[in-house]
PDB file of C-alpha atoms in Angstrom:
ATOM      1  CA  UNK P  24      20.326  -4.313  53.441  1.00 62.00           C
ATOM      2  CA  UNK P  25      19.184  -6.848  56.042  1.00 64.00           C
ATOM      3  CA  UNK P  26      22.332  -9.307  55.102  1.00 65.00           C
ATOM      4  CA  UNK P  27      24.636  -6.331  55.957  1.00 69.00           C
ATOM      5  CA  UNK P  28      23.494  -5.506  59.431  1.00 70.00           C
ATOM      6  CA  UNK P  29      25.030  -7.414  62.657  1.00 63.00           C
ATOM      7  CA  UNK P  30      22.934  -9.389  65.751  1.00 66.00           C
ATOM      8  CA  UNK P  31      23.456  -6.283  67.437  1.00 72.00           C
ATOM      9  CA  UNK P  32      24.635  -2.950  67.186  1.00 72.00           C
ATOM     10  CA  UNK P  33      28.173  -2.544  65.541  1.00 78.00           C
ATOM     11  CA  UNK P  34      28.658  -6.356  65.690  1.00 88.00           C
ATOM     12  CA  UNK P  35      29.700  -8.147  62.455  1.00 93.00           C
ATOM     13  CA  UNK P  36      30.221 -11.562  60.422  1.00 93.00           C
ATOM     14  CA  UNK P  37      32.918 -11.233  57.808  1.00 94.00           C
ATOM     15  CA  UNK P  38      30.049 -12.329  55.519  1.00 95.00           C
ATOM     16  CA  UNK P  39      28.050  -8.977  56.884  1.00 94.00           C
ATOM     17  CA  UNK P  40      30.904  -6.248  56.909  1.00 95.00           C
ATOM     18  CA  UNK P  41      31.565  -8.241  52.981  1.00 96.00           C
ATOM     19  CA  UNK P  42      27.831  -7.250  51.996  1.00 95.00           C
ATOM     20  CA  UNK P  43      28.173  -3.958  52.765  1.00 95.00           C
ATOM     21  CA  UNK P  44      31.578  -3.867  51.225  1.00 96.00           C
ATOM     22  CA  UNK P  45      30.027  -5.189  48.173  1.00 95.00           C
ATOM     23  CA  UNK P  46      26.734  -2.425  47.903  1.00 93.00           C
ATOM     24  CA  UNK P  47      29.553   0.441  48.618  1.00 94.00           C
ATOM     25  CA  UNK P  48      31.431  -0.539  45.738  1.00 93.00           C
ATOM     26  CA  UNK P  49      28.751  -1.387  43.557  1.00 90.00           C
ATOM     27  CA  UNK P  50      26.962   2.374  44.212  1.00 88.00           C
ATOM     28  CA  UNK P  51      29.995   3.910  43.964  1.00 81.00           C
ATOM     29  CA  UNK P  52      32.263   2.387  41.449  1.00 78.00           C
ATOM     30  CA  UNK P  53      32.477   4.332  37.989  1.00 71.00           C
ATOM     31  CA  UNK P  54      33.785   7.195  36.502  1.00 64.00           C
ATOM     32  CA  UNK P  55      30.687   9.595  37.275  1.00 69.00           C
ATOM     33  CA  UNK P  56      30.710  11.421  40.642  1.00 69.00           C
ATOM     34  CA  UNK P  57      27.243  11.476  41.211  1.00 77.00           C
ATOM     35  CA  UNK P  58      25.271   8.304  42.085  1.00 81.00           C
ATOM     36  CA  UNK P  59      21.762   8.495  41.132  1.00 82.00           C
ATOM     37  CA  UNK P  60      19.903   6.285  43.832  1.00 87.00           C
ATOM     38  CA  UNK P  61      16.412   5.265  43.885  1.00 90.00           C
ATOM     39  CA  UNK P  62      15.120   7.459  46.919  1.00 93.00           C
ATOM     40  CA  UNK P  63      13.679   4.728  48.674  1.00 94.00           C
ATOM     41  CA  UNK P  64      17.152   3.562  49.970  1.00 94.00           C
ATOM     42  CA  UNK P  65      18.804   6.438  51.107  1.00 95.00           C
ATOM     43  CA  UNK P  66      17.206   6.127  54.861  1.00 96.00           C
ATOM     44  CA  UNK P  67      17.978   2.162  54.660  1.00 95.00           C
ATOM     45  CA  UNK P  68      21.492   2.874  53.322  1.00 95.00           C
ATOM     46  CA  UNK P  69      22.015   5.469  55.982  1.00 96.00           C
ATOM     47  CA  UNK P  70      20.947   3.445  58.648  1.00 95.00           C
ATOM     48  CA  UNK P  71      23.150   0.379  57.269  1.00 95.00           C
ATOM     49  CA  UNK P  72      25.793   2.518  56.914  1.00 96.00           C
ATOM     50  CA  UNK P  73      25.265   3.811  60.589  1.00 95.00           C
ATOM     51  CA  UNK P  74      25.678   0.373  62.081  1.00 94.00           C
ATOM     52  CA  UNK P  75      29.235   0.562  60.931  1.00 96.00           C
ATOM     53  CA  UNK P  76      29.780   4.056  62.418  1.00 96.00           C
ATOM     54  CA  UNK P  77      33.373   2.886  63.881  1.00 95.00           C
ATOM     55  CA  UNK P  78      34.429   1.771  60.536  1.00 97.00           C
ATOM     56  CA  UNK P  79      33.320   4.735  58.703  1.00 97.00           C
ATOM     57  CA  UNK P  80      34.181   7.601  61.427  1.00 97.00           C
ATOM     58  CA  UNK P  81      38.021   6.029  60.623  1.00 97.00           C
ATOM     59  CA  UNK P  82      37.218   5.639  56.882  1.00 96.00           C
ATOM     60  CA  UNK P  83      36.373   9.710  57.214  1.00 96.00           C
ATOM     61  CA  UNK P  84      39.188  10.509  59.091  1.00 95.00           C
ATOM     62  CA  UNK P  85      41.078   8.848  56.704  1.00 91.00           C
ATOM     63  CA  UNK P  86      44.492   8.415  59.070  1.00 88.00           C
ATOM     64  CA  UNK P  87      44.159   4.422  59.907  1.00 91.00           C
ATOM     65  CA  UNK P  88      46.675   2.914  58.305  1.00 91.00           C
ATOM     66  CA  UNK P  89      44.708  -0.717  58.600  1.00 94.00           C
ATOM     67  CA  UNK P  90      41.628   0.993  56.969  1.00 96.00           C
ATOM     68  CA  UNK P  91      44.227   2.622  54.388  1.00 95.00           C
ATOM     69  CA  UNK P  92      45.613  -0.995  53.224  1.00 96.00           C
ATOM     70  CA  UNK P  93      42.374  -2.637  53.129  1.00 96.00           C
ATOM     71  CA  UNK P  94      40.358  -0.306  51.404  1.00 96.00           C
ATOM     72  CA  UNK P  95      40.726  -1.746  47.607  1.00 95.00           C
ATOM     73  CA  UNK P  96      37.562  -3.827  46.711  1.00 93.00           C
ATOM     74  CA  UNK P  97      40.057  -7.294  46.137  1.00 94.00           C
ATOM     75  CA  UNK P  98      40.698  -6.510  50.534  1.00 96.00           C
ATOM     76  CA  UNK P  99      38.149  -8.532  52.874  1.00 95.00           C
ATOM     77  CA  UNK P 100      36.741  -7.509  55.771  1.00 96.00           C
ATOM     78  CA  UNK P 101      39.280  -8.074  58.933  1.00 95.00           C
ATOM     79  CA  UNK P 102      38.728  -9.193  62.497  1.00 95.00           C
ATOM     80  CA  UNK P 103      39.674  -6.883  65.028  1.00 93.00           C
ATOM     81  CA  UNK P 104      38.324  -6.022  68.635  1.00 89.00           C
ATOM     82  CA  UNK P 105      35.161  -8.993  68.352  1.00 90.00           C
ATOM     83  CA  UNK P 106      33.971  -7.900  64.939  1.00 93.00           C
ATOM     84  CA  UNK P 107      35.027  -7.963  61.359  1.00 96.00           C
ATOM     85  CA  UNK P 108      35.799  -4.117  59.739  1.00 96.00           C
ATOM     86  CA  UNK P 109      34.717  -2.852  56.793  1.00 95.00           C
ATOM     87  CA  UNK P 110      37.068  -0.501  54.543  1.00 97.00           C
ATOM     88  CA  UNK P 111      36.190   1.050  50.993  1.00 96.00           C
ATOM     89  CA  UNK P 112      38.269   3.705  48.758  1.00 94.00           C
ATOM     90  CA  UNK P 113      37.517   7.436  50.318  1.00 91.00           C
ATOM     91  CA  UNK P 114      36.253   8.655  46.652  1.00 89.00           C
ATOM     92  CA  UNK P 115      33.667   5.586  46.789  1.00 92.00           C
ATOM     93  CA  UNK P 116      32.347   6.326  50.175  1.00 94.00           C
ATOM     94  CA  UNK P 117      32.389   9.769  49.834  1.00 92.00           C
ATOM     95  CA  UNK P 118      29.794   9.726  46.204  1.00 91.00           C
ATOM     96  CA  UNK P 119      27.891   7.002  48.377  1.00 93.00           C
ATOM     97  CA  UNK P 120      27.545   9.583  51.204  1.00 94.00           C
ATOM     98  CA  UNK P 121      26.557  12.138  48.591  1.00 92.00           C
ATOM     99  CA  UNK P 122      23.704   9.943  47.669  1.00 93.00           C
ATOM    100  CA  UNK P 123      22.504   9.096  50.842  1.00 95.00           C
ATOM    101  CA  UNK P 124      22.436  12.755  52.079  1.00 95.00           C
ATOM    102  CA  UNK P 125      20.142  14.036  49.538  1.00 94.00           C
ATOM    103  CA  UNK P 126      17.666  12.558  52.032  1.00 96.00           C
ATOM    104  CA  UNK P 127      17.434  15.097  55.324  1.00 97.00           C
ATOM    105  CA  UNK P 128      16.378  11.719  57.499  1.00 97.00           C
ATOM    106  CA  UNK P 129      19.456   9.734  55.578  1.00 97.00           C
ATOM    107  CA  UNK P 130      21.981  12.908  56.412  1.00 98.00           C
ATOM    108  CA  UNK P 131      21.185  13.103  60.204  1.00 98.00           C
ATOM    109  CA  UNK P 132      21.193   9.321  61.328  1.00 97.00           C
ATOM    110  CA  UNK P 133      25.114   9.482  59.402  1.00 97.00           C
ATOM    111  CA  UNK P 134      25.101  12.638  61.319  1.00 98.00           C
ATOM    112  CA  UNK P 135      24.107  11.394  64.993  1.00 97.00           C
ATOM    113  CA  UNK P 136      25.840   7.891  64.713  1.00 97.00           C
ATOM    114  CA  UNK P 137      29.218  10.224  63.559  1.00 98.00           C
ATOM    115  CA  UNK P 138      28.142  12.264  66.716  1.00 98.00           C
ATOM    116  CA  UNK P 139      27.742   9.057  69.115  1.00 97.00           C
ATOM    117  CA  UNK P 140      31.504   7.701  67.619  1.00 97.00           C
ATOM    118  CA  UNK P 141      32.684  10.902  68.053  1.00 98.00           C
ATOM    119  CA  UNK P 142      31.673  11.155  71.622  1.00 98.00           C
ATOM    120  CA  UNK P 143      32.891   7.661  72.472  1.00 97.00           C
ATOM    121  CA  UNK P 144      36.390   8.693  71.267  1.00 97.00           C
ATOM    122  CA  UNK P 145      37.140  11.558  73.437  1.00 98.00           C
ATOM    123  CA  UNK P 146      35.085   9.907  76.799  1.00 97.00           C
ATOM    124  CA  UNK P 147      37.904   7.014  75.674  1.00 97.00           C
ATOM    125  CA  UNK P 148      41.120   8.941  75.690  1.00 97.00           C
ATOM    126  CA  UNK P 149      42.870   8.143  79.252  1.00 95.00           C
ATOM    127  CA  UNK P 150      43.205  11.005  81.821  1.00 92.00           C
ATOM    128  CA  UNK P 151      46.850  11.376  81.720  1.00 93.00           C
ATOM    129  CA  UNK P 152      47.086  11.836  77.676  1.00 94.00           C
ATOM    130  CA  UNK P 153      49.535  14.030  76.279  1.00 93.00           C
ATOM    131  CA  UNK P 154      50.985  15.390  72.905  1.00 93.00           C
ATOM    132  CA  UNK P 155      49.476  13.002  69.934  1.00 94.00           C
ATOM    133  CA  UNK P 156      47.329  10.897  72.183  1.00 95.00           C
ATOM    134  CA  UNK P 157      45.460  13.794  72.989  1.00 96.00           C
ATOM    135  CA  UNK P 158      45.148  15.541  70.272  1.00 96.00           C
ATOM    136  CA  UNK P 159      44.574  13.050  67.763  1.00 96.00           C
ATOM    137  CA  UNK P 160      41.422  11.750  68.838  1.00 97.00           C
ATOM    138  CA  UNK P 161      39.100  15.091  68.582  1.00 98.00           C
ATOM    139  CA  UNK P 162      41.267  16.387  65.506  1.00 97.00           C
ATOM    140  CA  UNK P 163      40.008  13.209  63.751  1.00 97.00           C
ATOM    141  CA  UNK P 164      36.366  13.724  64.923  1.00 98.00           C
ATOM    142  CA  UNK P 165      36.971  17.264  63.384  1.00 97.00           C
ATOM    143  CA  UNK P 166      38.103  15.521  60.169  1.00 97.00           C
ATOM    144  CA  UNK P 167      35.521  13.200  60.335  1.00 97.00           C
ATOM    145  CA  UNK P 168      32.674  15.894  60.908  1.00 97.00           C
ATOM    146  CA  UNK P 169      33.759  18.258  58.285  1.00 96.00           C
ATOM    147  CA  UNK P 170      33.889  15.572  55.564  1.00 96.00           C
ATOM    148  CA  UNK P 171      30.218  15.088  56.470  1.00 96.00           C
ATOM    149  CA  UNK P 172      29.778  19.153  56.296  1.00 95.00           C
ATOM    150  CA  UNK P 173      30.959  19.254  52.971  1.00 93.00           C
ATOM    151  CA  UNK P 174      28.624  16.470  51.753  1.00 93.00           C
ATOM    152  CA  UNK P 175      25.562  18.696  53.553  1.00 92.00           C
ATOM    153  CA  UNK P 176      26.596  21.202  51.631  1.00 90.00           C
ATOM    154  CA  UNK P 177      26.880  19.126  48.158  1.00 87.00           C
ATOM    155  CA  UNK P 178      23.310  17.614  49.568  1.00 86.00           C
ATOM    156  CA  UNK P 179      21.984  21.683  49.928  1.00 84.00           C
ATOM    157  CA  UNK P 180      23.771  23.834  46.484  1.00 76.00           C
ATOM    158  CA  UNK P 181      21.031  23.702  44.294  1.00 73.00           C
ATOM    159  CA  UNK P 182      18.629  26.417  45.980  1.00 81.00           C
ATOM    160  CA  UNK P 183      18.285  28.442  48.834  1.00 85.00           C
ATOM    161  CA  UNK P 184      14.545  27.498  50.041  1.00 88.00           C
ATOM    162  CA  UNK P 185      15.156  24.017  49.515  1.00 88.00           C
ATOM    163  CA  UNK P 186      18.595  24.091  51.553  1.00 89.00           C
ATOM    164  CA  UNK P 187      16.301  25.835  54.533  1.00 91.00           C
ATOM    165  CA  UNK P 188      13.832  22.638  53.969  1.00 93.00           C
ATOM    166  CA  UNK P 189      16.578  20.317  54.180  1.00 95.00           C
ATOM    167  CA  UNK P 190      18.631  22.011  57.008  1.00 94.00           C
ATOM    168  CA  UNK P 191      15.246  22.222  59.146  1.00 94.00           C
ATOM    169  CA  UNK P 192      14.357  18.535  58.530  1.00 96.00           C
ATOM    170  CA  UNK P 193      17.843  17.509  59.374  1.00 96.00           C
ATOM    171  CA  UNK P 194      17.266  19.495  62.774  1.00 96.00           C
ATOM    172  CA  UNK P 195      13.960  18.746  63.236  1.00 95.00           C
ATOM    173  CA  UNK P 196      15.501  15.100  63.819  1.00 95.00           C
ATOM    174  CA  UNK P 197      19.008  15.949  65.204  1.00 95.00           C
ATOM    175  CA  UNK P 198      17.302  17.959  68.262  1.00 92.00           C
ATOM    176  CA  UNK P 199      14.759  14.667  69.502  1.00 93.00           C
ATOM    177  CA  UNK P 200      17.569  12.460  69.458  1.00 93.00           C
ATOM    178  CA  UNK P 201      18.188  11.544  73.131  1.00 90.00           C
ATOM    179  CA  UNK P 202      21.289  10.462  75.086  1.00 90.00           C
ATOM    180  CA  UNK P 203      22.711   8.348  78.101  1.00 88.00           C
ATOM    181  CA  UNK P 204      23.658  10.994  80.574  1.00 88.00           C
ATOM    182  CA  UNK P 205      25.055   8.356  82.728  1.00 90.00           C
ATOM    183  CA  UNK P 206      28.080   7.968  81.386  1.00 92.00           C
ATOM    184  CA  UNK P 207      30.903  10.271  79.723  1.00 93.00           C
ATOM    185  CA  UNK P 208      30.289  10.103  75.987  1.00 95.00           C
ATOM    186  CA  UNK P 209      26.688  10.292  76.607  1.00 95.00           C
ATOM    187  CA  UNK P 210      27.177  13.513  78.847  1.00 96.00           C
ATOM    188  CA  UNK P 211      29.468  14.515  76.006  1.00 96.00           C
ATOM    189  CA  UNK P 212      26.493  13.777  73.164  1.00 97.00           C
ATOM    190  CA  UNK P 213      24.328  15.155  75.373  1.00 96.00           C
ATOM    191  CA  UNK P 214      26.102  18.818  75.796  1.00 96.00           C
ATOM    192  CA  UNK P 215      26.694  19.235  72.357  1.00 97.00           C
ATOM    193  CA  UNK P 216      22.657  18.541  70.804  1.00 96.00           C
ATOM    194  CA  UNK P 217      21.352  20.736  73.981  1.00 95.00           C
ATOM    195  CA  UNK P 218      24.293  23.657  72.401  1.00 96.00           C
ATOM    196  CA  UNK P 219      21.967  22.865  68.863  1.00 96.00           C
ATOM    197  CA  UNK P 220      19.038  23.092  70.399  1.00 95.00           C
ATOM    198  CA  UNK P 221      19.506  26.333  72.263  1.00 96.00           C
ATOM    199  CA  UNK P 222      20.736  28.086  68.488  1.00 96.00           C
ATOM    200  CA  UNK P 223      18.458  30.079  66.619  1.00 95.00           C
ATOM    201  CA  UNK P 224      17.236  28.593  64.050  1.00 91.00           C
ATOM    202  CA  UNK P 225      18.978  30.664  61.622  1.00 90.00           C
ATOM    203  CA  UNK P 226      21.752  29.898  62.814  1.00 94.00           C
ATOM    204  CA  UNK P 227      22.303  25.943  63.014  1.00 93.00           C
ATOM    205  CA  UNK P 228      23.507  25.235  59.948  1.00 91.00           C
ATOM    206  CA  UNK P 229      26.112  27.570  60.586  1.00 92.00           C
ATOM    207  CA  UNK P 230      26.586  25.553  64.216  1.00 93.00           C
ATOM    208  CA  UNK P 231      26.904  22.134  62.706  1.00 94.00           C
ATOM    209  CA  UNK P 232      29.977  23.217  61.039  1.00 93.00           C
ATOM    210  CA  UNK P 233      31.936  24.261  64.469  1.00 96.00           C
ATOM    211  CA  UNK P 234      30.172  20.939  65.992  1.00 97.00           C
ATOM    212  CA  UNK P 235      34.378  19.380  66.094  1.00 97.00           C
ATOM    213  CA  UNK P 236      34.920  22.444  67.673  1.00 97.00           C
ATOM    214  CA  UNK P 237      32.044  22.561  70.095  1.00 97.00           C
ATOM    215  CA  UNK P 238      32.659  19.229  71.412  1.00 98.00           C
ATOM    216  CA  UNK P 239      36.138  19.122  72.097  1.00 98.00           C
ATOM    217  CA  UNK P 240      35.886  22.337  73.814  1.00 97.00           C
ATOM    218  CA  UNK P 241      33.113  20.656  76.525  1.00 96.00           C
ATOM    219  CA  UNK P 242      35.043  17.724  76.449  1.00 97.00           C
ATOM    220  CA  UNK P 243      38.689  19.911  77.317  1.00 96.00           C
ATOM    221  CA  UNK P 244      36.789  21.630  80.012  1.00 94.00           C
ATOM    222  CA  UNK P 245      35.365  18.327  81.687  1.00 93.00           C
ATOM    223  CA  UNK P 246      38.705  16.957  82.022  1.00 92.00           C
ATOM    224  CA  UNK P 247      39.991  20.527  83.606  1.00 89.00           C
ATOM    225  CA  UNK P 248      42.744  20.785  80.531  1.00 92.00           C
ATOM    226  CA  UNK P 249      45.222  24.231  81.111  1.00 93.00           C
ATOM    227  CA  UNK P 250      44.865  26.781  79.362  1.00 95.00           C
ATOM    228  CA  UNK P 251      47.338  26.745  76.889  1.00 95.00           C
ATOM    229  CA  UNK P 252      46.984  22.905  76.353  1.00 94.00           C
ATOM    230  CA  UNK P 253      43.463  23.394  75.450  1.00 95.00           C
ATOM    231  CA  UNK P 254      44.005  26.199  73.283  1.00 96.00           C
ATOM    232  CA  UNK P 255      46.230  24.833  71.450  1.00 96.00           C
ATOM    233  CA  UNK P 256      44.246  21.878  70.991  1.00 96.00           C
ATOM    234  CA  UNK P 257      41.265  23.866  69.744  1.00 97.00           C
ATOM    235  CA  UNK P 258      43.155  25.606  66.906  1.00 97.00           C
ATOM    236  CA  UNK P 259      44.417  22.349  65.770  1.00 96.00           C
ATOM    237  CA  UNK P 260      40.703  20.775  65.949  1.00 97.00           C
ATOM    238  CA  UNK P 261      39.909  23.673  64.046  1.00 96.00           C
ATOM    239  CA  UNK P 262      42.077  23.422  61.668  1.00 96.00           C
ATOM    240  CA  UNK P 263      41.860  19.566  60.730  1.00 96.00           C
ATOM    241  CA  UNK P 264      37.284  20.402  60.394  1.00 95.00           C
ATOM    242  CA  UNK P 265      38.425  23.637  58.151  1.00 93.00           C
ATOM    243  CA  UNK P 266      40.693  21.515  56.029  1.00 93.00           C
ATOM    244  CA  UNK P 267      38.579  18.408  55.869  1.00 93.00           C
ATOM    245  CA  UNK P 268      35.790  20.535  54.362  1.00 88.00           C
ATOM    246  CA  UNK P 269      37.705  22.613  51.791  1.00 87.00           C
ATOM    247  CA  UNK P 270      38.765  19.034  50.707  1.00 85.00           C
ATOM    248  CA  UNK P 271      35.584  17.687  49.945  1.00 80.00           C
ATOM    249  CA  UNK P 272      34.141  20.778  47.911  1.00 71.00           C
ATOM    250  CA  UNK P 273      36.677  20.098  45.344  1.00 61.00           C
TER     251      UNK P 273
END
């Protein structure tokens, strides 16, 4: 994994963003849609995967049109913004995901470096925003975040006292992770794994799946939204999670 990961965080060669290109492909190429992987590289591919959170929060959401053209495994990695992207077919990263999230400590670094992206996309979205350019930012987080619901859930079918094992590991993690309160999509991080933390037990697996939800409602209230503006935006975040969910369980 070490010749996929950048000189720092989210930084890549076109050689880099290529290697992990070429491991996505090569995991999740084939007419079976379950990847077997050896268990000792589900945390490394998770945490490979999680340097190229940008990339795959847009590969989730699935509405890019750059990450739509480039996605084919004959497409190299492009230059954008000081760092090459990587792009794969949604079916390919999705059974990679799968893989991955068998692993409760794989699942919830995808999970918190999702949750980090997601933050830095609303804390982005300039204060006078309307229509689409408000909306479309935490309606593609919801996407994004429901997409990796379903795969907890493919990760959790097989029995009940194993999905508790897995849910509580995944939490167990999720709830020491720590955040810059400093600035926006820190505070924004921040809110949303203190809202975890503060759920019985019991109930945060149920939580997780409203997390969309849950963050663009702090985020609405921080920038003192109206009411019908915000709820409006709500049931449309709400719908895109609900969707993007139901998607991936079939």
């Amino acid at each position: 994994m070490k010749a996929t990961a950048g000189s720092q965080p989210g930084r890549h060669t076109q050689a880099q963003a290529q290697a992990m290109k070429d491991v996505i492909f090569a995991l999740g190429w084939g007419q079976s849609q379950k990847i077997e992987l050896d268990p000792a590289l589900r945390v490394p591919l998770a945490t490979a995967l999680a340097d190229y959170a940008p990339d795959v929060h847009e590969m989730l959401a699935g509405l890019d049109n750059e990450y739509i053209v480039n996605a084919g495994d004959n497409k190299s990695p492009w230059e954008a913004g000081g760092t090459y992207h990587l792009s794969v077919w949604n079916s390919v990263l999705t059974k990679t995901l799968r893989a991955v999230a068998v692993d409760p400590q794989a699942y919830a670094l995808l999970r918190m470096a999702e949750t980090r992206t997601a933050a830095g996309q609303l804390a982005a979205v300039p204060a006078d925003a309307t229509g689409v350019d408000l909306s479309l930012p935490p309606t593609k987080n919801a996407r994004a975040l429901g997409i990796l619901d379903g795969i907890a859930d493919a990760a959790t079918s097989q029995d009940a006292d194993q999905a508790r094992k897995w849910h509580a590991a995944v939490f167990d993690r999720l709830i020491t992770e720590q955040a810059d309160q400093a600035e926006p999509a820190g505070r924004l991080t921040a809110t949303w794994l203190q809202e975890l933390k503060n759920t019985p037990e019991q109930q945060r697996a149920e939580r997780l799946h409203t997390q969309g939800v849950d963050m663009a409602r702090t985020w609405a209230q921080a920038r003192t939204m109206d009411e019908p503006t915000r709820q409006e935006l709500l049931a449309k975040v709400e719908n895109s999670a609900r969707n993007a969910h139901e998607e991936v369980k079939h």
